[in-house]
Amino acid sequence: MTDSKYFTTTKKGEIFELKAELNSDKKEKKKEAVKKVIASMTVGKDVSALFPDVVNCMQTDNLELKKLVYLYLMNYAKSQPDMAIMAVNTFVKDCEDPNPLIRALAVRTMGCIRVDKITEYLCEPLRKCLKDEDPYVRKTAAVCVAKLHDINAQLVEDQGFLDTLKDLISDSNPMVVANAVAALSEIAESHPNSNLLDLNPQSINKLLTALNECTEWGQIFILDCLANYTPRDDRESQSICERVTPRLSHANSAVVLSAVKVLMKFMEMLPKDLDYYSTLLKKLAPPLVTLLSAEPELQYVALRNINLIVQKRPEILKHEMKVFFVKYNDPIYVKLEKLDIMIRLASQANIAQVLAELKEYATEVDVDFVRKAVRAIGRCAIKVEQSAERCVSTLLDLIQTKVNYVVQEAIVVIKDIFRKYPNKYESVIATLCENLDSLDEPEARAAMIWIVGEYAERIDNADELLESFLEGFHDESTQVQLQLLTAIVKLFLKKPTETQELVQQVLSLATQDSDNPDLRDRGYIYWRLLSTDPVAAKEVVLAEKPLISEETDLIEPTLLEELICHIGTLASVYHKPPSAFVEGSRGVQHKRLPARTGSSGESVESPEVGSVAGGPGAEAPPAVIPSQGDLLGDLLNLDLAGPATSGPPPPPAAMQLGTMDLLGGGLDSLMGDESEPPHIPLRMEAQSPSPQPQSPQSPEYYHAQLGGDIGGSPAMGVGFGAPPAVMPASLNAPVGGGLGDLFDLGGSVGMPTGAYIPPKTVWLPAMKAKGLEISGTFARRAGVIQMELTITNKAMSVMSDFAIQFNRNSFGLAPAGPLQILTPLSPNQTIEASLPLSTVGPVMKMEPLNNLQVAVKNNIDVFYFSCQYPISMLFVEDGKMDRQVFLGTWKDIPNEHESQFQIKDCHLNSDAASNKLQGSNIFTIAKRTVEGQDMLYQSIKLTNNIWVLAELRVQAGNPTYTVSLKCRAPEVSQCVFQSLEAVLKN
Amino acid sequence: MIGGLFIYNHKGEVLISRVYRNDIGRNAVDAFRVNVIHARQQVRSPVSNIARTSFFHVKRSNIWLAAVTKQNVNAAMVFEFLYKMCDVMAAYFGKISEENIKNNFVLIYELLDEILDFGYPQNSETGALKTFITQQGIKGQHQTKEEQSQITSQVTGQIGWRREGIKYRRNELFLDVLESVNLLMSPQGQVLSAHVSGRVVMKSYLSGMPECKFGMNDKIVIDKQGKGGVTDEAGKSELGGSGKQAIAIDDCTFHQCVRLSRFDSERSISFIPPDGDYELMRYRTTKDIILPFRVIPLVREVGRSKLEVKVVIKSNFKPSLLAQKIEVRIPTPLTTSGVQVICMKGKAKYKASENAIVWKIKRMAGMKESQISAEIELLPTNDKKKWARPPISMNFEVPFAPSGLKVRYLKVFESKLNYSDHDVIKWVRYIGRSGIYETRC
């Protein structure tokens, strides 16, 4: 029989004819008509007008016809809800049919009809089917619960279907178990906090038993569900791993990948010295390699996942380089992925082979692939030092081919090689210069210009070369323009006598004839540098550059961890967290690898890790704190930041973005390499990875980091006006502060507000700051940290345009808003200003700990000073610890973290001392009197959640107090003691 | 989970469209057509994200199958399902073509309703499906209650791939070891990579619910027995085998009928076989591979307008064996204007449309050598781009397993019926084929 004829009816009046046929008495004719309807439906024709006629055909004992009608119903019920009710009766009746296939069919179809009124009728049949004697009906009903939940979640909960579904996990039939697990997992995803799945060792055991018996698909559901479980200890983890490993030999790649996911995740918990751990590592490699002999689409999925696995555990596949060699017939998407993994696996041991392969690939036809291969050669050079020379000569060979895109790609990577191995391969510059004319891509042109500028002293005709680019300056892309500007300035600083004209020409091109603010601003900064202090200019522009890192394009670690938890899924294919591509509530939950047993995340309390913004349990992001040298390097090379020059991958922490302020923002537009204004996302959670954190070139981040860095670097001559572009950048700071305020206020209700405020001291004497004198102090008022400033104008001219910025500091202090000095300050005028501070800024450990470096700008210049703040202003209002917790913590902290101090000449009794300390948020938790000596037990909490515990001994009549401080971060003890003393004595 | 499944013809017309989830709308059908099938540039990934909707596709001849989702689905599972879908359709109506799909669209909808529920793949073993979904309409109305419950228990049961009560007058087994040997060799004759991917394909016509045990010369098993001092009688009798020829298997995967946990613990392969055709296992080896042919290329550029190519092939196996269907493909530059070929054996032809010289030899015994030489005239060109010199590839078929794998035994136990292992007629065959067998020149 052939059904294709149904696709060909396209004549007019068709609906009319169909209607007649549907109402025909003859069964065969009816069936034919329904088939025609379905065919029309498939090709997208609207046949909803036939609804009543089709539904009329439903009451039939012909199962094939029934299925067709059901198919129609599923498609059109929603558009005809009232008429869909007509079908309910048949459904309910079918759910009672003696044939289990019909019962299942009815309950399956009913769940697909998304009409509220029908769902009400569905509940009773569904309840029966969930307890049906036939497993086929039960497994269908299990999925139906998920369907119903999708339509009306409340109904499912009210009807108690979730409990029934949970019971099905213990069903005797493996397929019922698998479908119940799938349904529950899906429902649990939309209720992240419900303990729906309630995985415990018993239920896990049931799942593992079902795993051996159910279909391949069921195994996938169960394994994916298992991956969400966190074993209690390493022993449980090992026993689950042992029962999951046999799955690695399954013919279905998805089963294998899901098993790999479970193993990768649970392996985290195993101690590394365990024999089993290394056995497991060995067992993982062969199945991963086998995945590469699957069909190309699956290979692609496997390769994307292997890319993650290789980053997480490079040891698994380190000997398997050969299997990633590209085959001539591989589809391009497989080729590109293999290449990526080859570079990750490249090491000294296999570099010769890899290079030979890469050279081979560089002669292929696909442009993207060839480019990537050339780039890979450069990355090998950077990664494996011993191979650098061979790589360079290979690249030179490739340049000789004169194939345009090969040459350009080669030049871009050679620039990176120069950065990595300075003063080693400059002999090739001559060859590069020969190809100057053939470069038509901005990136390659910029790279070449960088090379010429950087090695200007060795290239005799550097000025001519650069001049040749200058002719079409305005037609170049911004990237090339910026690079040309920098290169010519470098050239000028190296050969000042011959190139003065050239530098003037480029500066005027950049500043006067350009509409691009980035270019203009950079032009101005060079101009001013060169005109005010050429020596300083030389120091800045020709400063030594930091080396570039070896591994590039690494996925940022927290994202990598999350992706490992998503092995096999779309997230692992896209290398993006599910939240980046899934709408709604599903998948927004961030998965994390389990911690090794025994470690309880104490690192959060250390001040270096930058957990300032996070609440309790916030994960410490990997802190990336570039040294001063990096900043200068960035200034010089930022527009050349190819993949290899970008340094370590940025942390996703939004707090780094959150503290942009005036100077930073202003500078950022001056330094930035993109023409669009910086866009700072308003996010405060420290642990939410940005959608694409793996790309260090993400413009938002790049701008923000640069701006922030340079603003805090006293070495830079930063004196340019803050244009309006600053505003979006500073937006976030007040918001952050505001949030902080709210929390802090909540904590301070009913507290005495007698916090100690040290007297003001002169921070910036007028002599050093062209007549600007600043004295100030810090205070904590109603939970807000304030910087209180007295600003005096001792110069002869009016001062205006004040702005302030802090360098990174130990506790992430940052202005929570702009410095409010609205009116210009006339000579001899003094003004009081109060600047609210937040503690969500970038963190860097300072020496001493409470040191703060400040930059203040006005219309005259930028001035730097440093001051020390009393650490007591960081003591938060909710620092009162529970007694029991106090006791436990006190015992918990090892004795080597205890420090003792003495406070002399203090004449308060213990109660008075206690009151006084309380005013500064040092809370007395308990008091004990032993032999006339009062012992006060006190707790303090810092803004970054470090707890400090104190024991204060006061002996009546003895003016010397003894203080013992215990803290997990002992480096704060000294500062805390100083504050304690200051509070007590004032 | 899978939100919808569409099948298109090469023009992008929808042949089948089944939506499982509410978040997939009709526009998804068009989105895939516009952005993938009709895309101006060839799509470079089997997974595409269009407007926050992910599309997975595979192509079979000129038919596109696409699965659609808005969630973070198990991507490997989706592809495995699409392949399975193709297998199921092929098992029902043969080749997947526009014609066949249109002819069977009602059947396909029925299958899709059965094997994918709310986007979750369900039992998709054709053996089980065919018991209640048939091309002659659905069985079901006239079945007895026992038959019905037998169907459902098979579809959901532990042994979903086999039904009860199968009876054959002659119990027979066909076992094929099919290997494809892959090679990438440098022009200097250095092996860059070589591996064998093999499959053990079975046809079993056995009565009842037989328990089978399969043994081969797996190094791990042989070594273990050697140490234990236990000699396997079956192994000796059927193969006369000794531990010397054991091979190291890098990895293997099994049909879902094989008890994986037993393989994991004892490395024994035991299973209740499906009825009829199935693939028992796949394996991969990389060590001690017998490379049946060696290709020695010599390419010389004579000036700018001429290439001289000489290729020697040497067969490297027992002289008593015969290789068949030998084909050597020598790529030629795009600018080729004329070719002159001389070969000692077989027939060689320049195929301009394929940019290659194709040299075919029907049969060749082991330890022999043959040669072809060609002169290629090139059109003068000022194109700077060099010719990429694709590798010389080779196809052949040999009657042995290049990995060295040998079947030691295949035992059948059926305790309930009165036939024993010895009554089963067993056929074993080895076929080695070329996979990607390339030599760079």
PDB file of C-alpha atoms in Angstrom, chain B residues 168-283:
ATOM      1  CA  TYR B 168      13.179 -23.380  14.732  1.00  0.00           C
ATOM      2  CA  ARG B 169      13.454 -26.785  13.246  1.00  0.00           C
ATOM      3  CA  ARG B 170      17.129 -26.242  12.580  1.00  0.00           C
ATOM      4  CA  ASN B 171      19.049 -24.269  15.168  1.00  0.00           C
ATOM      5  CA  GLU B 172      21.606 -22.289  13.299  1.00  0.00           C
ATOM      6  CA  LEU B 173      24.063 -19.498  14.000  1.00  0.00           C
ATOM      7  CA  PHE B 174      26.010 -17.243  11.626  1.00  0.00           C
ATOM      8  CA  LEU B 175      28.874 -15.283  13.030  1.00  0.00           C
ATOM      9  CA  ASP B 176      30.728 -12.692  10.962  1.00  0.00           C
ATOM     10  CA  VAL B 177      33.851 -10.944  12.155  1.00  0.00           C
ATOM     11  CA  LEU B 178      33.887  -7.755  10.088  1.00  0.00           C
ATOM     12  CA  GLU B 179      36.888  -5.553  10.452  1.00  0.00           C
ATOM     13  CA  SER B 180      37.837  -2.305   8.898  1.00  0.00           C
ATOM     14  CA  VAL B 181      41.492  -1.513   9.000  1.00  0.00           C
ATOM     15  CA  ASN B 182      42.479   2.121   9.057  1.00  0.00           C
ATOM     16  CA  LEU B 183      45.869   3.458   8.205  1.00  0.00           C
ATOM     17  CA  LEU B 184      47.561   6.767   7.791  1.00  0.00           C
ATOM     18  CA  MET B 185      51.079   6.406   6.457  1.00  0.00           C
ATOM     19  CA  SER B 186      53.667   9.035   5.722  1.00  0.00           C
ATOM     20  CA  PRO B 187      55.238   9.198   2.250  1.00  0.00           C
ATOM     21  CA  GLN B 188      58.338   7.603   3.767  1.00  0.00           C
ATOM     22  CA  GLY B 189      56.377   4.567   4.868  1.00  0.00           C
ATOM     23  CA  GLN B 190      56.125   5.443   8.516  1.00  0.00           C
ATOM     24  CA  VAL B 191      52.871   4.438  10.156  1.00  0.00           C
ATOM     25  CA  LEU B 192      51.341   7.628  11.549  1.00  0.00           C
ATOM     26  CA  SER B 193      48.284   5.934  12.892  1.00  0.00           C
ATOM     27  CA  ALA B 194      46.712   2.566  12.404  1.00  0.00           C
ATOM     28  CA  HIS B 195      43.788   0.938  14.041  1.00  0.00           C
ATOM     29  CA  VAL B 196      41.234  -1.740  13.403  1.00  0.00           C
ATOM     30  CA  SER B 197      37.631  -1.189  14.253  1.00  0.00           C
ATOM     31  CA  GLY B 198      35.843  -4.471  14.214  1.00  0.00           C
ATOM     32  CA  ARG B 199      32.320  -5.734  14.627  1.00  0.00           C
ATOM     33  CA  VAL B 200      30.994  -9.139  15.477  1.00  0.00           C
ATOM     34  CA  VAL B 201      27.733  -9.456  13.611  1.00  0.00           C
ATOM     35  CA  MET B 202      25.464 -12.397  14.267  1.00  0.00           C
ATOM     36  CA  LYS B 203      22.429 -13.981  12.751  1.00  0.00           C
ATOM     37  CA  SER B 204      20.875 -16.389  15.173  1.00  0.00           C
ATOM     38  CA  TYR B 205      18.028 -18.728  14.500  1.00  0.00           C
ATOM     39  CA  LEU B 206      17.688 -20.454  17.850  1.00  0.00           C
ATOM     40  CA  SER B 207      14.678 -21.841  19.634  1.00  0.00           C
ATOM     41  CA  GLY B 208      13.545 -20.794  23.065  1.00  0.00           C
ATOM     42  CA  MET B 209      15.496 -18.497  25.324  1.00  0.00           C
ATOM     43  CA  PRO B 210      19.062 -19.711  24.794  1.00  0.00           C
ATOM     44  CA  GLU B 211      21.946 -18.531  26.906  1.00  0.00           C
ATOM     45  CA  CYS B 212      25.060 -17.920  24.808  1.00  0.00           C
ATOM     46  CA  LYS B 213      28.688 -17.536  25.705  1.00  0.00           C
ATOM     47  CA  PHE B 214      31.170 -16.079  23.282  1.00  0.00           C
ATOM     48  CA  GLY B 215      34.946 -16.450  23.523  1.00  0.00           C
ATOM     49  CA  MET B 216      37.783 -15.019  21.485  1.00  0.00           C
ATOM     50  CA  ASN B 217      41.539 -14.796  21.738  1.00  0.00           C
ATOM     51  CA  ASP B 218      41.417 -11.778  24.039  1.00  0.00           C
ATOM     52  CA  LYS B 219      44.839 -11.344  25.622  1.00  0.00           C
ATOM     53  CA  ILE B 220      43.482 -10.602  29.054  1.00  0.00           C
ATOM     54  CA  VAL B 221      41.431 -13.808  29.139  1.00  0.00           C
ATOM     55  CA  ILE B 222      44.191 -15.985  27.705  1.00  0.00           C
ATOM     56  CA  ASP B 223      46.768 -14.596  30.108  1.00  0.00           C
ATOM     57  CA  LYS B 224      44.466 -15.189  33.025  1.00  0.00           C
ATOM     58  CA  GLN B 225      43.889 -18.773  32.002  1.00  0.00           C
ATOM     59  CA  GLY B 226      47.572 -19.298  31.397  1.00  0.00           C
ATOM     60  CA  LYS B 227      48.331 -18.217  34.922  1.00  0.00           C
ATOM     61  CA  GLY B 228      45.523 -20.186  36.420  1.00  0.00           C
ATOM     62  CA  GLY B 229      46.710 -23.284  34.631  1.00  0.00           C
ATOM     63  CA  VAL B 230      43.183 -23.933  33.433  1.00  0.00           C
ATOM     64  CA  THR B 231      42.851 -25.034  29.866  1.00  0.00           C
ATOM     65  CA  ASP B 232      39.693 -24.229  28.132  1.00  0.00           C
ATOM     66  CA  GLU B 233      38.505 -27.323  26.387  1.00  0.00           C
ATOM     67  CA  ALA B 234      36.076 -25.620  24.141  1.00  0.00           C
ATOM     68  CA  GLY B 235      38.788 -23.292  23.038  1.00  0.00           C
ATOM     69  CA  LYS B 236      41.052 -26.140  22.160  1.00  0.00           C
ATOM     70  CA  SER B 237      38.529 -28.164  20.340  1.00  0.00           C
ATOM     71  CA  GLU B 238      37.169 -25.454  18.144  1.00  0.00           C
ATOM     72  CA  LEU B 239      40.249 -23.499  17.421  1.00  0.00           C
ATOM     73  CA  GLY B 240      43.099 -25.684  18.478  1.00  0.00           C
ATOM     74  CA  GLY B 241      44.129 -22.358  19.879  1.00  0.00           C
ATOM     75  CA  SER B 242      46.963 -21.512  22.146  1.00  0.00           C
ATOM     76  CA  GLY B 243      47.733 -18.329  24.018  1.00  0.00           C
ATOM     77  CA  LYS B 244      50.351 -17.301  21.494  1.00  0.00           C
ATOM     78  CA  GLN B 245      48.001 -15.597  19.116  1.00  0.00           C
ATOM     79  CA  ALA B 246      46.179 -13.594  21.726  1.00  0.00           C
ATOM     80  CA  ILE B 247      45.437 -10.028  20.774  1.00  0.00           C
ATOM     81  CA  ALA B 248      45.195  -6.914  22.893  1.00  0.00           C
ATOM     82  CA  ILE B 249      41.814  -5.285  22.582  1.00  0.00           C
ATOM     83  CA  ASP B 250      41.894  -1.587  23.367  1.00  0.00           C
ATOM     84  CA  ASP B 251      38.222  -1.289  24.042  1.00  0.00           C
ATOM     85  CA  CYS B 252      34.975  -2.940  23.171  1.00  0.00           C
ATOM     86  CA  THR B 253      31.292  -2.149  23.396  1.00  0.00           C
ATOM     87  CA  PHE B 254      28.391  -4.549  23.416  1.00  0.00           C
ATOM     88  CA  HIS B 255      24.827  -4.909  22.301  1.00  0.00           C
ATOM     89  CA  GLN B 256      22.485  -4.293  25.161  1.00  0.00           C
ATOM     90  CA  CYS B 257      21.809  -8.026  25.471  1.00  0.00           C
ATOM     91  CA  VAL B 258      25.318  -8.641  26.859  1.00  0.00           C
ATOM     92  CA  ARG B 259      25.656  -8.667  30.643  1.00  0.00           C
ATOM     93  CA  LEU B 260      28.082  -5.818  31.112  1.00  0.00           C
ATOM     94  CA  SER B 261      28.701  -6.355  34.780  1.00  0.00           C
ATOM     95  CA  ARG B 262      29.826  -9.904  34.105  1.00  0.00           C
ATOM     96  CA  PHE B 263      32.158  -8.709  31.385  1.00  0.00           C
ATOM     97  CA  ASP B 264      33.517  -6.117  33.772  1.00  0.00           C
ATOM     98  CA  SER B 265      34.225  -8.625  36.513  1.00  0.00           C
ATOM     99  CA  GLU B 266      35.126 -11.849  34.652  1.00  0.00           C
ATOM    100  CA  ARG B 267      35.599 -10.559  31.115  1.00  0.00           C
ATOM    101  CA  SER B 268      33.224 -13.207  29.844  1.00  0.00           C
ATOM    102  CA  ILE B 269      30.692 -12.354  27.175  1.00  0.00           C
ATOM    103  CA  SER B 270      27.356 -13.940  27.978  1.00  0.00           C
ATOM    104  CA  PHE B 271      23.955 -13.027  26.615  1.00  0.00           C
ATOM    105  CA  ILE B 272      20.520 -14.080  25.495  1.00  0.00           C
ATOM    106  CA  PRO B 273      20.604 -13.238  21.787  1.00  0.00           C
ATOM    107  CA  PRO B 274      17.967 -11.305  19.874  1.00  0.00           C
ATOM    108  CA  ASP B 275      16.328 -13.284  17.104  1.00  0.00           C
ATOM    109  CA  GLY B 276      17.709 -12.689  13.639  1.00  0.00           C
ATOM    110  CA  ASP B 277      20.336 -10.055  12.750  1.00  0.00           C
ATOM    111  CA  TYR B 278      22.164  -7.976  15.316  1.00  0.00           C
ATOM    112  CA  GLU B 279      25.550  -6.594  16.122  1.00  0.00           C
ATOM    113  CA  LEU B 280      26.933  -8.365  19.163  1.00  0.00           C
ATOM    114  CA  MET B 281      29.982  -6.248  19.773  1.00  0.00           C
ATOM    115  CA  ARG B 282      32.320  -3.629  18.445  1.00  0.00           C
ATOM    116  CA  TYR B 283      35.961  -3.454  19.283  1.00  0.00           C
TER     117      TYR B 283
END
